[in-house]
Amino acid sequence: MVPTFDLIDVIRIIQKKFKFIVLIGVACMVVATVFNFAKKKKYKAAAKFLVSNPLYVDRSTIFRNIETRYVDYFGGDDDLDRATALLNSDTVRDRIIRNCQFQDVYHSDINSNEGHAFLMQVFNKNFNVKRSEYKDIEVSYIAYDSMTAANVANMSVAVLTESYRKIFLDEKVGMAKALEDKIKELDTAIAKYTDSLVALRGTYGVTGIVSPNRQNMIGEGASHANSAAGLELVQNVESIKDQLVIDRAHYISLKNEFTTTMNPSMPFIKVISRAVPPAGPSGPSIMVLLIGSGAVGAFFACIYVLIAAYYKMLNSVVR
């Protein structure tokens, strides 16, 4: 017959081996204390920020003149996903480790492939990005020096701000450059049409104001015999020049709108909590460590004495 344990047997065995269990728990607490004071301390610093809605500083929102549409100031899930993707990209992380002088902190050559890979591995191991239900993002870094931990966390936010802003600024800079090139092209064309009009007016003696829409035509001083033909020619050229002047003014207005939205005073990332050097090391406190290690040691000691007692009962059974 196979022996069994009931609750009373378990309690009796634990009571019988109570001193042994306590001894194991105390031994685990001693080992945990020695390990806690022997290991090198690590410090964790964190910074929190909010992502603004890029549409809030877009020209269609700033210079709206047809309809008023509500645009949320804070970014949505898509904007937070883009910011998180940038923080997890190798390009951004490479700039962070270079700006924070990781080659001096961790004594590795950042210009060699092996050294750079090592520094990136260290950064990826100790850097963490976390989003909350309040749509804010927390970046944290763990280092052996409290100042290093805070500097890396703050630098990651600074690099993200620049990289995130550059995504939208590159498009606006390109549009502004295209408009500027078109304005220069129109300036050249307008100058040519102006010279042509001056020549035509001199040739045909058309000195009055000519309106392309024929609503206001003044022909005083047109003494040439072919003044009628001159008026038509001047009007045709004037209509093209007037439209180019209108287009040029419109392009200048658009360029001003794009350059206004590139003003650095409009933020894309809003820091709500800067990282500061932590006062104490990361991880559980010494009291929590002692209680946890003692409880774990006592638990496994109980398991051991119960298993040992059970096998002793099995061996005592006559087979």
Coordinates of N, CA, C and O in Angstrom, one line a residue, residues 134-269:
Y134 N -2.6 57.2 -20.5 CA -2.9 58.6 -20.6 C -2.2 59.3 -21.8 O -2.1 60.5 -21.9
K135 N -1.7 58.4 -22.8 CA -1.1 58.9 -24.0 C 0.1 59.7 -23.8 O 0.4 60.7 -24.5
D136 N 0.9 59.3 -22.8 CA 2.2 59.9 -22.6 C 3.2 58.7 -22.8 O 2.9 57.6 -22.7
I137 N 4.5 59.1 -23.0 CA 5.5 58.1 -23.3 C 6.6 58.3 -22.2 O 7.0 59.5 -22.0
E138 N 7.1 57.2 -21.7 CA 8.2 57.3 -20.7 C 9.4 56.6 -21.3 O 9.3 55.5 -21.7
V139 N 10.5 57.3 -21.2 CA 11.8 56.7 -21.6 C 12.7 56.6 -20.4 O 12.8 57.5 -19.6
S140 N 13.3 55.4 -20.2 CA 14.2 55.2 -19.0 C 15.5 54.6 -19.4 O 15.5 53.9 -20.4
Y141 N 16.5 54.8 -18.6 CA 17.8 54.2 -18.9 C 18.4 53.8 -17.5 O 18.3 54.5 -16.5
I142 N 19.0 52.6 -17.5 CA 19.7 52.1 -16.3 C 21.2 52.1 -16.6 O 21.7 51.6 -17.6
A143 N 21.9 52.7 -15.6 CA 23.4 52.8 -15.7 C 24.0 52.6 -14.4 O 23.3 52.7 -13.3
Y144 N 25.3 52.4 -14.3 CA 26.0 52.3 -13.1 C 26.3 53.7 -12.4 O 26.6 53.8 -11.3
D145 N 26.0 54.7 -13.2 CA 26.2 56.1 -12.7 C 24.9 56.8 -12.8 O 24.2 56.8 -13.8
S146 N 24.4 57.5 -11.7 CA 23.1 58.2 -11.7 C 23.1 59.3 -12.7 O 22.1 59.5 -13.4
M147 N 24.2 60.0 -12.9 CA 24.2 61.1 -13.8 C 24.1 60.6 -15.2 O 23.4 61.3 -16.1
T148 N 24.8 59.5 -15.5 CA 24.7 59.0 -16.9 C 23.3 58.5 -17.2 O 22.8 58.8 -18.3
A149 N 22.6 57.9 -16.3 CA 21.3 57.5 -16.5 C 20.3 58.6 -16.8 O 19.5 58.6 -17.8
A150 N 20.5 59.7 -16.1 CA 19.6 60.9 -16.3 C 20.0 61.6 -17.7 O 19.1 62.0 -18.4
N151 N 21.3 61.7 -18.0 CA 21.7 62.3 -19.2 C 21.2 61.5 -20.4 O 20.7 62.1 -21.4
V152 N 21.3 60.2 -20.4 CA 20.8 59.4 -21.5 C 19.3 59.5 -21.7 O 18.8 59.7 -22.8
A153 N 18.6 59.5 -20.6 CA 17.1 59.7 -20.7 C 16.7 61.0 -21.3 O 15.9 61.1 -22.2
N154 N 17.3 62.1 -20.8 CA 17.0 63.4 -21.4 C 17.5 63.6 -22.8 O 16.9 64.2 -23.6
M155 N 18.7 63.0 -23.1 CA 19.2 63.1 -24.5 C 18.3 62.4 -25.5 O 18.1 62.8 -26.6
S156 N 17.7 61.2 -25.0 CA 16.8 60.5 -25.9 C 15.6 61.3 -26.3 O 15.1 61.3 -27.5
V157 N 15.1 62.1 -25.4 CA 13.9 63.0 -25.7 C 14.4 64.1 -26.6 O 13.6 64.5 -27.5
A158 N 15.6 64.7 -26.4 CA 16.0 65.7 -27.2 C 16.3 65.3 -28.7 O 15.9 65.9 -29.6
V159 N 16.9 64.1 -28.8 CA 17.1 63.5 -30.2 C 15.8 63.2 -30.8 O 15.6 63.4 -32.0
L160 N 14.8 62.6 -30.1 CA 13.5 62.3 -30.6 C 12.8 63.6 -31.1 O 12.2 63.6 -32.2
T161 N 12.9 64.7 -30.3 CA 12.2 65.9 -30.7 C 12.8 66.4 -32.0 O 12.0 66.9 -32.9
E162 N 14.1 66.4 -32.2 CA 14.7 66.9 -33.4 C 14.3 66.0 -34.6 O 14.0 66.5 -35.7
S163 N 14.4 64.7 -34.4 CA 14.1 63.7 -35.5 C 12.6 63.8 -35.9 O 12.3 63.7 -37.1
Y164 N 11.8 63.8 -34.9 CA 10.3 63.9 -35.1 C 9.9 65.1 -35.9 O 9.1 65.1 -36.8
R165 N 10.5 66.2 -35.4 CA 10.2 67.5 -36.1 C 10.8 67.6 -37.5 O 10.2 68.1 -38.4
K166 N 11.9 66.9 -37.7 CA 12.6 67.0 -39.0 C 11.7 66.2 -40.1 O 11.7 66.6 -41.3
I167 N 11.0 65.2 -39.7 CA 10.1 64.5 -40.6 C 9.2 65.5 -41.3 O 9.0 65.4 -42.5
F168 N 8.5 66.3 -40.5 CA 7.5 67.2 -41.1 C 8.2 68.5 -41.7 O 7.7 69.0 -42.7
L169 N 9.3 68.9 -41.1 CA 10.0 70.1 -41.7 C 10.6 69.8 -43.0 O 10.6 70.7 -43.9
D170 N 11.1 68.6 -43.3 CA 11.7 68.3 -44.6 C 10.6 68.5 -45.7 O 11.0 69.0 -46.8
E171 N 9.4 68.0 -45.5 CA 8.4 68.2 -46.5 C 8.1 69.7 -46.7 O 7.9 70.2 -47.8
K172 N 8.0 70.5 -45.6 CA 7.7 71.9 -45.7 C 8.8 72.7 -46.3 O 8.6 73.6 -47.1
V173 N 10.1 72.3 -46.0 CA 11.2 72.9 -46.6 C 11.2 72.7 -48.1 O 11.5 73.6 -48.9
G174 N 10.9 71.4 -48.5 CA 10.9 71.1 -49.9 C 9.8 71.9 -50.7 O 10.0 72.4 -51.8
M175 N 8.6 72.0 -50.0 CA 7.5 72.8 -50.7 C 7.9 74.3 -50.8 O 7.7 74.9 -51.8
A176 N 8.5 74.8 -49.7 CA 8.9 76.2 -49.7 C 10.0 76.5 -50.8 O 10.0 77.5 -51.5
K177 N 10.9 75.5 -50.9 CA 12.0 75.6 -52.0 C 11.4 75.6 -53.4 O 11.8 76.3 -54.3
A178 N 10.4 74.7 -53.6 CA 9.7 74.6 -54.9 C 9.0 75.9 -55.2 O 9.1 76.4 -56.4
L179 N 8.3 76.5 -54.2 CA 7.6 77.7 -54.4 C 8.6 78.9 -54.7 O 8.4 79.7 -55.6
E180 N 9.8 78.8 -54.0 CA 10.8 79.9 -54.2 C 11.3 79.8 -55.7 O 11.5 80.8 -56.3
D181 N 11.6 78.6 -56.1 CA 12.1 78.4 -57.5 C 11.1 78.9 -58.5 O 11.4 79.5 -59.5
K182 N 9.8 78.6 -58.2 CA 8.7 79.0 -59.1 C 8.6 80.5 -59.2 O 8.4 81.1 -60.2
I183 N 8.8 81.2 -58.0 CA 8.7 82.6 -58.0 C 9.9 83.2 -58.8 O 9.7 84.2 -59.5
K184 N 11.0 82.7 -58.7 CA 12.2 83.2 -59.5 C 11.9 83.0 -61.0 O 12.2 83.9 -61.8
E185 N 11.3 81.9 -61.3 CA 10.9 81.6 -62.7 C 9.9 82.6 -63.2 O 10.0 83.2 -64.3
L186 N 8.9 83.0 -62.4 CA 7.9 84.0 -62.7 C 8.5 85.3 -62.8 O 8.1 86.2 -63.7
D187 N 9.5 85.7 -61.9 CA 10.2 87.0 -62.0 C 10.8 87.2 -63.4 O 10.7 88.2 -64.0
T188 N 11.5 86.1 -63.8 CA 12.1 86.2 -65.2 C 11.1 86.3 -66.3 O 11.3 87.2 -67.2
A189 N 10.0 85.6 -66.2 CA 9.0 85.7 -67.2 C 8.3 87.0 -67.2 O 8.0 87.7 -68.3
I190 N 8.0 87.6 -66.0 CA 7.4 88.9 -65.9 C 8.3 90.0 -66.5 O 7.8 90.9 -67.1
A191 N 9.6 89.9 -66.2 CA 10.5 90.9 -66.7 C 10.5 90.8 -68.2 O 10.6 91.9 -68.9
K192 N 10.4 89.6 -68.8 CA 10.4 89.5 -70.3 C 9.1 90.1 -70.9 O 9.2 90.9 -71.9
Y193 N 8.0 89.8 -70.2 CA 6.8 90.4 -70.7 C 6.7 91.9 -70.5 O 6.1 92.6 -71.4
T194 N 7.3 92.4 -69.5 CA 7.4 93.8 -69.3 C 8.2 94.5 -70.4 O 7.8 95.5 -71.0
D195 N 9.3 93.9 -70.8 CA 10.1 94.5 -71.9 C 9.3 94.4 -73.2 O 9.4 95.3 -74.0
S196 N 8.6 93.3 -73.4 CA 7.8 93.2 -74.6 C 6.7 94.3 -74.7 O 6.4 94.9 -75.7
L197 N 6.1 94.5 -73.5 CA 5.0 95.5 -73.5 C 5.6 96.9 -73.7 O 4.9 97.7 -74.4
V198 N 6.7 97.2 -73.2 CA 7.3 98.5 -73.4 C 7.6 98.7 -74.9 O 7.4 99.8 -75.5
A199 N 8.1 97.6 -75.5 CA 8.4 97.7 -76.9 C 7.2 97.9 -77.8 O 7.1 98.7 -78.7
L200 N 6.1 97.1 -77.4 CA 4.9 97.2 -78.2 C 4.2 98.6 -78.0 O 3.7 99.2 -79.0
R201 N 4.2 99.1 -76.8 CA 3.6 100.4 -76.6 C 4.4 101.5 -77.3 O 3.8 102.5 -77.9
G202 N 5.7 101.4 -77.4 CA 6.5 102.4 -78.1 C 6.3 102.3 -79.6 O 6.3 103.3 -80.3
T203 N 6.1 101.0 -80.0 CA 6.0 100.8 -81.5 C 4.6 101.3 -82.0 O 4.5 102.0 -83.0
Y204 N 3.6 101.0 -81.2 CA 2.2 101.4 -81.7 C 1.7 102.6 -81.0 O 0.5 103.1 -81.2
G205 N 2.5 103.2 -80.1 CA 2.0 104.5 -79.5 C 0.9 104.3 -78.5 O 0.1 105.2 -78.3
V206 N 0.8 103.1 -77.9 CA -0.3 102.8 -76.9 C 0.3 103.2 -75.6 O 1.1 102.5 -75.0
T207 N -0.2 104.3 -75.0 CA 0.3 104.7 -73.7 C -0.7 104.6 -72.6 O -0.4 104.9 -71.4
G208 N -1.9 104.4 -72.9 CA -3.0 104.3 -71.9 C -3.0 102.9 -71.2 O -2.3 102.0 -71.5
I209 N -3.9 102.8 -70.2 CA -4.0 101.6 -69.4 C -4.9 100.7 -70.2 O -6.0 101.0 -70.7
V210 N -4.4 99.4 -70.4 CA -5.2 98.4 -71.1 C -5.6 97.3 -70.2 O -4.7 96.7 -69.6
S211 N -6.9 97.1 -70.1 CA -7.4 96.0 -69.2 C -7.7 94.8 -70.0 O -8.5 94.9 -71.0
P212 N -7.1 93.7 -69.7 CA -7.4 92.4 -70.5 C -8.9 92.1 -70.5 O -9.3 91.4 -71.4
N213 N -9.6 92.4 -69.5 CA -11.0 92.0 -69.5 C -11.9 93.0 -70.2 O -13.2 92.9 -70.2
R214 N -11.3 94.0 -70.8 CA -12.0 95.0 -71.7 C -13.0 95.9 -71.0 O -13.9 96.4 -71.6
Q215 N -12.9 95.9 -69.7 CA -13.9 96.7 -68.9 C -13.4 98.1 -68.7 O -14.1 99.0 -68.3
N216 N -12.1 98.4 -68.9 CA -11.6 99.7 -68.7 C -10.4 99.9 -69.6 O -9.3 99.6 -69.3
M217 N -10.7 100.4 -70.8 CA -9.6 100.6 -71.8 C -9.5 102.1 -72.0 O -10.5 102.8 -72.4
I218 N -8.3 102.6 -71.8 CA -8.0 104.0 -72.0 C -7.0 104.1 -73.1 O -5.9 103.5 -73.0
G219 N -7.3 104.7 -74.2 CA -6.4 104.8 -75.3 C -5.9 106.1 -75.6 O -5.5 106.4 -76.8
E220 N -5.9 107.0 -74.7 CA -5.3 108.4 -75.0 C -3.9 108.3 -75.4 O -3.1 107.5 -74.8
G221 N -3.5 109.0 -76.4 CA -2.1 109.1 -76.8 C -1.8 108.0 -77.9 O -0.6 107.9 -78.3
A222 N -2.8 107.2 -78.3 CA -2.5 106.2 -79.3 C -2.7 106.9 -80.7 O -3.8 106.8 -81.3
S223 N -1.6 107.6 -81.2 CA -1.7 108.3 -82.4 C -1.3 107.5 -83.6 O -1.4 108.0 -84.8
H224 N -0.7 106.4 -83.4 CA -0.2 105.6 -84.6 C -1.4 105.1 -85.4 O -2.5 104.8 -84.9
A225 N -1.1 104.9 -86.7 CA -2.2 104.5 -87.6 C -2.6 103.1 -87.3 O -3.8 102.7 -87.5
N226 N -1.7 102.2 -86.8 CA -2.1 100.8 -86.4 C -2.4 100.7 -84.9 O -2.1 99.7 -84.3
S227 N -2.9 101.8 -84.3 CA -3.1 101.7 -82.9 C -4.1 100.6 -82.5 O -4.1 100.1 -81.4
A228 N -5.1 100.3 -83.4 CA -6.1 99.3 -83.1 C -5.4 97.9 -82.9 O -5.7 97.2 -82.0
A229 N -4.5 97.6 -83.9 CA -3.8 96.4 -83.8 C -2.9 96.4 -82.6 O -2.7 95.4 -82.0
G230 N -2.3 97.6 -82.3 CA -1.4 97.6 -81.2 C -2.1 97.4 -79.9 O -1.6 96.7 -79.0
L231 N -3.3 97.9 -79.8 CA -4.1 97.7 -78.6 C -4.4 96.2 -78.4 O -4.3 95.7 -77.2
E232 N -4.7 95.5 -79.4 CA -5.0 94.1 -79.3 C -3.7 93.3 -78.9 O -3.8 92.4 -78.0
L233 N -2.6 93.7 -79.5 CA -1.4 93.0 -79.1 C -1.0 93.3 -77.7 O -0.6 92.4 -76.9
V234 N -1.1 94.6 -77.3 CA -0.8 94.9 -75.9 C -1.7 94.2 -75.0 O -1.3 93.7 -73.9
Q235 N -3.0 94.1 -75.3 CA -3.9 93.5 -74.4 C -3.6 92.0 -74.3 O -3.7 91.5 -73.2
N236 N -3.2 91.3 -75.4 CA -2.9 89.9 -75.3 C -1.7 89.7 -74.4 O -1.7 88.8 -73.5
V237 N -0.7 90.5 -74.5 CA 0.5 90.3 -73.7 C 0.2 90.7 -72.3 O 0.7 90.1 -71.3
E238 N -0.6 91.8 -72.1 CA -0.9 92.3 -70.8 C -1.7 91.2 -70.0 O -1.5 91.1 -68.8
S239 N -2.5 90.5 -70.7 CA -3.3 89.5 -70.0 C -2.5 88.4 -69.4 O -2.7 87.9 -68.3
I240 N -1.4 88.0 -70.2 CA -0.5 86.9 -69.7 C 0.3 87.5 -68.5 O 0.5 86.8 -67.5
K241 N 0.8 88.7 -68.7 CA 1.6 89.3 -67.6 C 0.8 89.4 -66.3 O 1.3 89.1 -65.2
D242 N -0.4 89.9 -66.4 CA -1.3 90.1 -65.2 C -1.5 88.8 -64.5 O -1.5 88.7 -63.3
Q243 N -1.7 87.7 -65.3 CA -2.0 86.4 -64.6 C -0.7 85.9 -64.0 O -0.8 85.4 -62.9
L244 N 0.5 86.2 -64.6 CA 1.7 85.8 -63.9 C 2.0 86.6 -62.6 O 2.5 86.0 -61.7
V245 N 1.6 87.8 -62.7 CA 1.7 88.6 -61.4 C 0.8 88.1 -60.3 O 1.2 88.1 -59.2
I246 N -0.4 87.8 -60.7 CA -1.3 87.2 -59.7 C -0.8 85.9 -59.2 O -0.8 85.7 -58.0
D247 N -0.3 85.0 -60.1 CA 0.2 83.7 -59.6 C 1.4 84.0 -58.7 O 1.6 83.3 -57.7
R248 N 2.3 84.9 -59.0 CA 3.5 85.2 -58.2 C 3.1 85.6 -56.8 O 3.6 85.2 -55.8
A249 N 2.1 86.5 -56.7 CA 1.6 86.9 -55.4 C 1.0 85.8 -54.6 O 1.2 85.7 -53.4
H250 N 0.3 84.9 -55.3 CA -0.2 83.7 -54.6 C 0.9 82.8 -54.1 O 0.8 82.2 -53.0
Y251 N 1.9 82.6 -55.0 CA 3.0 81.7 -54.5 C 3.8 82.3 -53.4 O 4.2 81.5 -52.5
I252 N 3.9 83.6 -53.4 CA 4.6 84.2 -52.2 C 3.8 84.0 -51.0 O 4.4 83.8 -49.9
S253 N 2.5 84.1 -51.1 CA 1.6 83.9 -49.9 C 1.8 82.5 -49.4 O 1.9 82.3 -48.2
L254 N 1.8 81.5 -50.3 CA 1.9 80.1 -49.9 C 3.3 79.9 -49.3 O 3.4 79.2 -48.2
K255 N 4.3 80.5 -49.8 CA 5.7 80.3 -49.3 C 5.7 80.9 -47.8 O 6.3 80.2 -46.9
N256 N 5.1 82.0 -47.6 CA 5.1 82.6 -46.3 C 4.3 81.7 -45.3 O 4.7 81.6 -44.1
E257 N 3.3 81.0 -45.8 CA 2.6 80.1 -44.9 C 3.4 78.9 -44.5 O 3.5 78.5 -43.3
F258 N 4.1 78.3 -45.5 CA 5.0 77.2 -45.1 C 6.1 77.6 -44.2 O 6.5 76.8 -43.3
T259 N 6.7 78.7 -44.5 CA 7.9 79.1 -43.6 C 7.4 79.5 -42.2 O 8.2 79.3 -41.3
T260 N 6.2 80.0 -42.1 CA 5.6 80.3 -40.8 C 5.5 79.0 -40.0 O 5.8 79.0 -38.8
T261 N 5.0 77.9 -40.6 CA 4.9 76.6 -39.8 C 6.2 76.0 -39.5 O 6.2 75.0 -38.7
M262 N 7.3 76.5 -40.0 CA 8.6 76.0 -39.7 C 9.2 76.7 -38.5 O 10.4 76.4 -38.1
N263 N 8.5 77.6 -37.9 CA 9.1 78.3 -36.8 C 9.4 77.4 -35.6 O 8.5 76.6 -35.2
P264 N 10.6 77.4 -35.0 CA 10.9 76.5 -33.9 C 10.2 76.7 -32.7 O 10.3 75.9 -31.7
S265 N 9.5 77.8 -32.5 CA 8.7 78.1 -31.3 C 7.5 77.2 -31.1 O 6.9 77.1 -30.1
M266 N 7.1 76.5 -32.2 CA 6.0 75.6 -32.1 C 6.4 74.2 -31.8 O 7.1 73.6 -32.7
P267 N 6.2 73.6 -30.7 CA 6.7 72.4 -30.3 C 6.0 71.2 -30.9 O 4.8 71.2 -31.1
F268 N 6.7 70.1 -31.1 CA 6.1 68.8 -31.5 C 6.1 67.8 -30.3 O 5.3 66.9 -30.3
I269 N 7.1 68.0 -29.4 CA 7.2 67.1 -28.2 C 7.2 68.0 -27.0 O 7.9 69.0 -26.9

